[in-house]
Short mmCIF file of C-alpha atoms in Angstrom, two decimals:
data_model
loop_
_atom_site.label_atom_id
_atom_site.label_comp_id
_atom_site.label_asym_id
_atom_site.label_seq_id
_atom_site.Cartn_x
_atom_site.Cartn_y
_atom_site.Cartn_z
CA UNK A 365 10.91 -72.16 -4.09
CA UNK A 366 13.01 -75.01 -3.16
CA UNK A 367 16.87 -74.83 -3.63
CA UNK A 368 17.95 -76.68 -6.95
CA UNK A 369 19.44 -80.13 -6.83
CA UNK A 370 22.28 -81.52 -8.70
CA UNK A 371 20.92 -84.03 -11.59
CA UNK A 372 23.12 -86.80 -10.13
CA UNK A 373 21.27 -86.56 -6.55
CA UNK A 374 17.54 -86.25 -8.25
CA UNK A 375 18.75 -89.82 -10.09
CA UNK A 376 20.06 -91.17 -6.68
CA UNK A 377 17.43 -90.01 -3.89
CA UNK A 378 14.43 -92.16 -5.04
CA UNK A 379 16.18 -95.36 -6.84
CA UNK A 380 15.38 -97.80 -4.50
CA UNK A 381 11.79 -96.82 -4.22
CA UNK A 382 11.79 -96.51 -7.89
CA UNK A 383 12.75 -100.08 -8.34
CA UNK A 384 9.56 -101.32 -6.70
CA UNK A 385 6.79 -102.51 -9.08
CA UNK A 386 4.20 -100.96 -6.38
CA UNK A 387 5.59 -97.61 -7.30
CA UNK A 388 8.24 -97.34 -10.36
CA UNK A 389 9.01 -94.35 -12.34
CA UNK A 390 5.67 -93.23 -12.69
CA UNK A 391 4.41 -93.70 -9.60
CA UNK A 392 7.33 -91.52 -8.48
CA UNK A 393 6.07 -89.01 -10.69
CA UNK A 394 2.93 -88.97 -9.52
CA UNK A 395 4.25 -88.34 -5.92
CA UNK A 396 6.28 -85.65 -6.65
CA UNK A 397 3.34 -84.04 -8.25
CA UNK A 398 1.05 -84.92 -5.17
CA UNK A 399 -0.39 -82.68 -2.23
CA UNK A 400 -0.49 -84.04 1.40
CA UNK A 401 -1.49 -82.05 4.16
CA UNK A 402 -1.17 -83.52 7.79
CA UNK A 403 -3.23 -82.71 10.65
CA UNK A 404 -1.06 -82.90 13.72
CA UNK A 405 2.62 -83.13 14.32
CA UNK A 406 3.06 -84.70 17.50
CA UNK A 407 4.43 -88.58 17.73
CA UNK A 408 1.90 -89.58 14.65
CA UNK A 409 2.47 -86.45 12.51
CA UNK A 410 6.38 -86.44 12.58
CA UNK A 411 6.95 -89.85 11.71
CA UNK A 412 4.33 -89.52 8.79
CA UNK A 413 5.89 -86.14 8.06
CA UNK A 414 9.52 -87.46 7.62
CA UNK A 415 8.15 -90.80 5.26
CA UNK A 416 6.31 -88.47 3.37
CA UNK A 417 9.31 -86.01 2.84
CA UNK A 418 12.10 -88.57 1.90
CA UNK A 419 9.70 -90.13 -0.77
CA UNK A 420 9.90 -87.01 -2.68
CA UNK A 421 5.89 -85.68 -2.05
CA UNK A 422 5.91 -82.69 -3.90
CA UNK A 423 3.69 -80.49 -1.60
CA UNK A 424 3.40 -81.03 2.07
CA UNK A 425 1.88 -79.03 4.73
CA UNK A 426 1.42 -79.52 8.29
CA UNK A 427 -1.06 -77.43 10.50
CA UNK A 428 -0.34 -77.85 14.65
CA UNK A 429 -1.66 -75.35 17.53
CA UNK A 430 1.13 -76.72 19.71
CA UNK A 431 4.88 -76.71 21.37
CA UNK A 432 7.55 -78.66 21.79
CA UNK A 433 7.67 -80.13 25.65
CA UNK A 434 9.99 -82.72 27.01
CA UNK A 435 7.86 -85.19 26.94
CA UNK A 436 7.14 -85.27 23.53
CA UNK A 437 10.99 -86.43 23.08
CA UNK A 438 10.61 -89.74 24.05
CA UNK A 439 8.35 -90.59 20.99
CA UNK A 440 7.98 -87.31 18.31
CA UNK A 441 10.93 -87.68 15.72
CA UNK A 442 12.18 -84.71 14.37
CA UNK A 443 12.38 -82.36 17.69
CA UNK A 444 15.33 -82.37 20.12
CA UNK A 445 15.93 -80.89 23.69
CA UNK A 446 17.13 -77.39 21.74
CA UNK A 447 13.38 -77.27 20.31
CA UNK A 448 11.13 -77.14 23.74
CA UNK A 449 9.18 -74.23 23.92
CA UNK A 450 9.15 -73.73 20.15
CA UNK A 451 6.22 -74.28 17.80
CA UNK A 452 6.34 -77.87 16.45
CA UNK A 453 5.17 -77.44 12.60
CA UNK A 454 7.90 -74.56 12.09
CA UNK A 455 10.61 -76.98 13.74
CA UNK A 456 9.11 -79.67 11.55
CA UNK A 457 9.31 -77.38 8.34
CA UNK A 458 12.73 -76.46 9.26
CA UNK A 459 14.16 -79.77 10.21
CA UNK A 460 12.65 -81.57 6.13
CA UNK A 461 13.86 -78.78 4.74
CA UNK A 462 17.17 -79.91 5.80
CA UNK A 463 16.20 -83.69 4.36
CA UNK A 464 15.19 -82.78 1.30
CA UNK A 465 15.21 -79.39 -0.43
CA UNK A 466 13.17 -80.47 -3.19
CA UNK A 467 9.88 -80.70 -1.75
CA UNK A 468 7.32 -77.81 -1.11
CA UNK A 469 6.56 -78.29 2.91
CA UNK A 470 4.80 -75.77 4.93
CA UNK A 471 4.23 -75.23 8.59
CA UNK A 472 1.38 -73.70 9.90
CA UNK A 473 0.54 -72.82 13.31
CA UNK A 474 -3.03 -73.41 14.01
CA UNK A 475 -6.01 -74.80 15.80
CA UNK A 476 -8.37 -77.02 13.50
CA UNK A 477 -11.67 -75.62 13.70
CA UNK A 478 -15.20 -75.30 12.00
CA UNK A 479 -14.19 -72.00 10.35
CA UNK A 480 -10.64 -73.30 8.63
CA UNK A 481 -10.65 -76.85 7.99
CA UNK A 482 -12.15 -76.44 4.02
CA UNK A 483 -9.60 -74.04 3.48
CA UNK A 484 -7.02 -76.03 4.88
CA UNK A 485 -7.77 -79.66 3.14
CA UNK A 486 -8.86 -77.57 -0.02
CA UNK A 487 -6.59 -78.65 -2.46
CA UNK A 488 -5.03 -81.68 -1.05
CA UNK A 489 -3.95 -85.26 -3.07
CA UNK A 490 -5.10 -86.65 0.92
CA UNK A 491 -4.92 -85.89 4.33
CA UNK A 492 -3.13 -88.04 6.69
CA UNK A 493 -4.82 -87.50 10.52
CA UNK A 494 -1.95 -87.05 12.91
CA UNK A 495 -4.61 -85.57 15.63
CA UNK A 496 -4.50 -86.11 19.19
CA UNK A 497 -8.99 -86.22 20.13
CA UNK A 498 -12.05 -87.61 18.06
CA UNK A 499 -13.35 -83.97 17.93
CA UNK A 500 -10.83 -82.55 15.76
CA UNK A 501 -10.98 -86.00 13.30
CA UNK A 502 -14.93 -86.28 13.19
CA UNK A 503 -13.98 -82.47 11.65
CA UNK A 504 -11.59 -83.54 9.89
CA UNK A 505 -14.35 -86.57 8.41
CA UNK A 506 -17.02 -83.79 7.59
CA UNK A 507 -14.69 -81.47 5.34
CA UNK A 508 -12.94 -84.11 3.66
CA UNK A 509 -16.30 -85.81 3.11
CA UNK A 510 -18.17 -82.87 1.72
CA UNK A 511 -15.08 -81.59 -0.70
CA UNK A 512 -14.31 -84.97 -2.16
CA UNK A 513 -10.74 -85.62 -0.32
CA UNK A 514 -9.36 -89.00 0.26
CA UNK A 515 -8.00 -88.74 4.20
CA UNK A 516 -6.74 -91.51 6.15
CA UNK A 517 -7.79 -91.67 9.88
CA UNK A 518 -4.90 -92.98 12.19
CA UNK A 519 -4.54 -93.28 15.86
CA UNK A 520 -1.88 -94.74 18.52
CA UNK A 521 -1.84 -95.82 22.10
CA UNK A 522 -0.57 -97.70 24.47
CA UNK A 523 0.86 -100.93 22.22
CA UNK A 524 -2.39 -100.71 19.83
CA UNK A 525 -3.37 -98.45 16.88
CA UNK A 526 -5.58 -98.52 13.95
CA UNK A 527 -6.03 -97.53 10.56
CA UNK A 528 -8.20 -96.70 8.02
CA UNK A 529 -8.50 -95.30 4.42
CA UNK A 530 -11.15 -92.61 3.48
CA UNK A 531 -12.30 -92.47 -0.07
CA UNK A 532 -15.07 -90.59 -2.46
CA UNK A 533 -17.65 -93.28 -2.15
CA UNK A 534 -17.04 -95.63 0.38
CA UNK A 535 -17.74 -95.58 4.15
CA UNK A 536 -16.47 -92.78 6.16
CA UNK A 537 -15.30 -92.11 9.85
CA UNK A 538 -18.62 -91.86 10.85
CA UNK A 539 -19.58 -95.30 9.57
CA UNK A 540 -17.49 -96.81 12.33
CA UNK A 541 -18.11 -94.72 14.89
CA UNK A 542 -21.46 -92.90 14.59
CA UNK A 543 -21.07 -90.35 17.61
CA UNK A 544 -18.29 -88.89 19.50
CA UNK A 545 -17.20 -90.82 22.56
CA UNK A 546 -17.23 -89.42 25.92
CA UNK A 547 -15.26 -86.95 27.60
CA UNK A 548 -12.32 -89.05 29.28
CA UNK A 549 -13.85 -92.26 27.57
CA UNK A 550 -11.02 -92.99 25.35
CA UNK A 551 -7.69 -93.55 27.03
CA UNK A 552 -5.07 -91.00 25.63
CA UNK A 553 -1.19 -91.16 25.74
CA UNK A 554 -1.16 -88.52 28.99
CA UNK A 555 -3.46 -90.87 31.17
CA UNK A 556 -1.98 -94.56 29.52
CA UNK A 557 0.84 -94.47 28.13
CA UNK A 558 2.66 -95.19 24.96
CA UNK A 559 5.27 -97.15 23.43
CA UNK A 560 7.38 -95.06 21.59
CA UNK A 561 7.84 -97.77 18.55
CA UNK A 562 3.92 -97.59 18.11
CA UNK A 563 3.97 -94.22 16.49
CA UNK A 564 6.22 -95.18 13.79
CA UNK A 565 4.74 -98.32 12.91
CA UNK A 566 1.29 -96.95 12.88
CA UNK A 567 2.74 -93.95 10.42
CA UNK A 568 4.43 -96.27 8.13
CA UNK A 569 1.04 -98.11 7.44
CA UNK A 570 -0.99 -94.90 7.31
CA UNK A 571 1.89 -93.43 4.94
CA UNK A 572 1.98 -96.20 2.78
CA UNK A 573 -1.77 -96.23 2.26
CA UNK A 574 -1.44 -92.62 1.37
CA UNK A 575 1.12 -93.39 -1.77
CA UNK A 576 -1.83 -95.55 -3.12
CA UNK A 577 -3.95 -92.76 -3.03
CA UNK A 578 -1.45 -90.37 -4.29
CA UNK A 579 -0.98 -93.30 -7.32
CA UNK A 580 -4.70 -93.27 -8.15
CA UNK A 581 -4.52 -97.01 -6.51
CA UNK A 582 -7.05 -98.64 -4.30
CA UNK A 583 -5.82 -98.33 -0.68
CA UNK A 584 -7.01 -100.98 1.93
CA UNK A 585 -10.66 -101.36 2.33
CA UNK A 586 -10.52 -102.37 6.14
CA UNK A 587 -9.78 -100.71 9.24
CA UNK A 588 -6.30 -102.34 10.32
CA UNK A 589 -5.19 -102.45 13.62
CA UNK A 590 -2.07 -103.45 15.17
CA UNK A 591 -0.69 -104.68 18.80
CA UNK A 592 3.15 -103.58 18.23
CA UNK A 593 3.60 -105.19 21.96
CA UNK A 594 1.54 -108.61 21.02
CA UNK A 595 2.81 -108.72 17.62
CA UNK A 596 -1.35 -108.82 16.09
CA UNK A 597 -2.04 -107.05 13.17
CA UNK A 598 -5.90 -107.63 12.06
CA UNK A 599 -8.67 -106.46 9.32
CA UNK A 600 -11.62 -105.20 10.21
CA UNK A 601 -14.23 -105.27 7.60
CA UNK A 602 -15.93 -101.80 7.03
CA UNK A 603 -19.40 -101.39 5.55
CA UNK A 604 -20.95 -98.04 4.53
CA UNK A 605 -23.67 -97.04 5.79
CA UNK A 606 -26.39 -95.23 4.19
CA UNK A 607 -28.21 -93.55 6.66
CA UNK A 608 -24.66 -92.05 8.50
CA UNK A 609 -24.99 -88.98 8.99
CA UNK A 610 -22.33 -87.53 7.27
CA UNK A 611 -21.67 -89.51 3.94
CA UNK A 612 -25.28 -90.69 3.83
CA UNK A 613 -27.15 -88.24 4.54
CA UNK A 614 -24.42 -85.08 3.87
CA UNK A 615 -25.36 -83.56 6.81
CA UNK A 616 -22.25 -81.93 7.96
CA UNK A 617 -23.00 -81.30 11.79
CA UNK A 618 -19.28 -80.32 12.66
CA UNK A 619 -18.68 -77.52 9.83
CA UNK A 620 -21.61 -76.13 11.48
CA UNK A 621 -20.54 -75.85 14.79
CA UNK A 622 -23.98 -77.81 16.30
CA UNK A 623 -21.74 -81.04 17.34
CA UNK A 624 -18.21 -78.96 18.68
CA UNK A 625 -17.24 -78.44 21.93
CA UNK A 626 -18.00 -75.09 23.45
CA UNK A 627 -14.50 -73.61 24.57
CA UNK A 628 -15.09 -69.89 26.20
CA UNK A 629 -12.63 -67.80 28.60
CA UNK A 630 -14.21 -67.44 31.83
CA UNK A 631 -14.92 -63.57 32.96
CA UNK A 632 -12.57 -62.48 35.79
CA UNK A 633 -10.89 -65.59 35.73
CA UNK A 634 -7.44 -66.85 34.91
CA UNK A 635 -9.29 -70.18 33.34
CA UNK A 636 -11.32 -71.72 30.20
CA UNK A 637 -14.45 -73.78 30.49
CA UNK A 638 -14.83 -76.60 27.75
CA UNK A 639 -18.37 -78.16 27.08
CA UNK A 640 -18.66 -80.89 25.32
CA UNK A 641 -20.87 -81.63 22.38
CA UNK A 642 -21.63 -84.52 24.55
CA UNK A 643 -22.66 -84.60 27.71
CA UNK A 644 -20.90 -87.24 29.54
CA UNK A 645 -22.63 -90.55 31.48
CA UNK A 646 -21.58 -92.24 34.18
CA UNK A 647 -19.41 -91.05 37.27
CA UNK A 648 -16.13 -90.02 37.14
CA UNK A 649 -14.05 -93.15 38.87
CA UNK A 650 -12.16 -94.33 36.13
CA UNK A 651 -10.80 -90.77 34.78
CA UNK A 652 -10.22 -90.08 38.90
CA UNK A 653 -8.02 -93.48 38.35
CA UNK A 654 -6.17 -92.55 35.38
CA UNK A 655 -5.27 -88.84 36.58
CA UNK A 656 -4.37 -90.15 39.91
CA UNK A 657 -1.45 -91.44 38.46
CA UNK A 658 -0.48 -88.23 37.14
CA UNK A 659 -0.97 -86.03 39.71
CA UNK A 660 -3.10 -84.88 42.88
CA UNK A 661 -7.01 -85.47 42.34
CA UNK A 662 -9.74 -84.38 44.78
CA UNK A 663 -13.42 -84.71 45.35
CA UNK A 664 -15.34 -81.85 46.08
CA UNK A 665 -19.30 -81.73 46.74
CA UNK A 666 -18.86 -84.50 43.59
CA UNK A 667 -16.37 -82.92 41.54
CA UNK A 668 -13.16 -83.98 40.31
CA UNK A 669 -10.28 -81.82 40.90
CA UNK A 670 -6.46 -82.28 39.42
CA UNK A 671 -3.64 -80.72 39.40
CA UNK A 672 0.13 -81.52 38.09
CA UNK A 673 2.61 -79.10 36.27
CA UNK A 674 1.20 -76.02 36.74
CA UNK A 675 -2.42 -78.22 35.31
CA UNK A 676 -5.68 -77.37 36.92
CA UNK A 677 -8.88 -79.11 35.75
CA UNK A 678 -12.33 -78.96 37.47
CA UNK A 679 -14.25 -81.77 35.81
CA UNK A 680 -17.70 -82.02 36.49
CA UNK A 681 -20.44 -85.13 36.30
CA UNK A 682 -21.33 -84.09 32.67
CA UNK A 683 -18.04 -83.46 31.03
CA UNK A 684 -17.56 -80.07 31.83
CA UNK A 685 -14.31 -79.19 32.65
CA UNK A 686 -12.79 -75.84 33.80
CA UNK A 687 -8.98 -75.37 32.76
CA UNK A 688 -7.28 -73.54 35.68
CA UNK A 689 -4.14 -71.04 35.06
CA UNK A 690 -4.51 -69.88 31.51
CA UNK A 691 -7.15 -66.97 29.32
CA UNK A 692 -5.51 -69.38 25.84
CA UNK A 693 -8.44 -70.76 24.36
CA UNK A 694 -6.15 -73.09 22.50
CA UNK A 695 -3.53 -74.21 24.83
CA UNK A 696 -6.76 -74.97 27.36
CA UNK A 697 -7.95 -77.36 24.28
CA UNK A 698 -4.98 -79.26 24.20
CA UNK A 699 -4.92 -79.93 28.08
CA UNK A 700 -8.08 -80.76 28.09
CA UNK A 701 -7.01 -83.44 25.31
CA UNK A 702 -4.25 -84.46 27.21
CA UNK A 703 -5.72 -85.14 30.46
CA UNK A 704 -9.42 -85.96 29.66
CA UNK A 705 -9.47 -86.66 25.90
CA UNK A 706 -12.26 -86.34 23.68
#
């Protein structure tokens, strides 16, 4: 249970967000009563984290399979150089509990998948996507979708980022984008960069939209993006569709496992092989670009090889990729994130 406050600090903590029309005493109220549970705490899910804990969200919980490393400094709020090696959602639980011992907030250490992402989301006022790959949100899309949770899909890199709002009833993830992208298709934060002032922006937007939906109030009905570096911000209008698979037609393809990645330790071998749900097109020149950049790449008999950091990755023509140097299913997951993205 959460240490008791002094009356005269409950009065103080929240007046000037108390004060706003958009939220006032009730709407405060309604917060402090409210569930959140964010997937991710990297540069996304620690900003969002730390708005959502000093507005007084009742109930927060935060589910990561990761660790603190050095480069997460330059852009992840709430970790410092004392923290590498140690599992960000405990840090992240330890370090709000500090900010305010008022609030409910959980850490879990775990890797989204198939078999405990209902239980996870069950329960939630929304789910803010802090995620670092399409696979785990398009997961994320189907159990929110099928138990009636709002979520809000965000994502950052580079200068740009986008967001979008959820809801019972109106168009989902899978609306916008109907199909996974390619392996190494989408640029990630390993292979292009980011400014670190992007995360924080793009959390403040997706943070904000999830006080409207903790309020009961209609959050935006576009897709927003923003160019921090350009200065853009734009709406995107967002239609449902009917026949998508997932709010259409309620087919839930990722709960069942038939659209995942396949992720297996190989025999004998210090290494994981990752399949894709989707085989890859196309040749392999512009990942080879990217990851040249980041370390040594090779071709051999038409395979891409890499390696940086005590990284190994085998990618082949389709997607495949074999993860050199570790038997962990889930730390293999998140290099192969990292360096080819999905």
């Amino acid at each position: 249970m959460p240490a008791s406050i002094p009356p005269s600090l409950k009065e103080n903590r929240y007046s000037r967000q108390v004060l706003l029309p958009e939220i006032g005493p009730d709407g405060q109220k309604r917060l402090g009563k409210s569930r959140a549970v964010v997937i991710g705490c990297g540069a996304l899910g620690t900003h969002a984290l730390s708005f959502l804990a000093r507005a007084g969200v009742g109930n927060i919980s935060v589910v990561d399979r990761d660790i603190v490393e050095e480069s997460n400094l330059q852009r992840q709020a709430l970790f410092g150089e004392q923290d590498i090696g140690r599992a960000k959602a405990k840090v992240a639980e330890k370090c709000l509990k500090k900010v305010n011992s008022e609030i409910d907030i959980s850490g879990q250490v775990a890797d989204i998948t198939d078999a405990n992402v209902q239980r996870i989301v069950k329960g939630a006022t929304v789910v803010l996507d802090a995620t670092d790959n399409m696979d785990t949100r398009f997961l994320v899309n189907d159990a929110c979708v099928k138990l009636g949770i709002p979520w809000v899909y965000a994502g950052a890199v580079g200068t740009t980022g986008m967001v979008m709002s959820i809801v019972p009833g109106g168009p989902c993830l899978r609306c916008v984008f109907p199909s996974p992208p390619q392996p190494g298709e989408l640029p990630t934060c390993d292979t292009v960069g980011i400014v670190n002032t992007l995360p924080a922006a793009v959390a403040a937007v997706e943070v904000t939209e999830s006080f409207k939906i903790m309020q009961g109030k209609q959050p935006l009905k576009e897709l927003l993006f923003l160019d921090v570096w350009q200065g853009e911000v734009q709406k995107i209008k967002v239609k449902k569709n009917p026949g998508c698979e997932c709010c259409g037609k309620r087919n839930f393809e990722f709960l069942q496992a038939k659209r995942r990645k396949l992720v297996v330790s190989l025999c004998g071998r210090n290494a994981v092989q990752i399949v894709p749900a989707k085989p890859r097109k196309g040749d392999l020149k512009e990942l080879n670009k990217n990851l040249s950049r980041l370390g040594e790449t090779s071709w051999v008999d038409g395979l891409l090889r890499f390696k940086a950091k005590g990284v190994e990755l085998t990618i082949f023509s389709d997607g495949r990729t074999i993860v050199g140097g570790t038997t962990d299913l889930s730390r293999a997951k998140t290099i192969f994130s990292k360096y080819v993205g999905d």
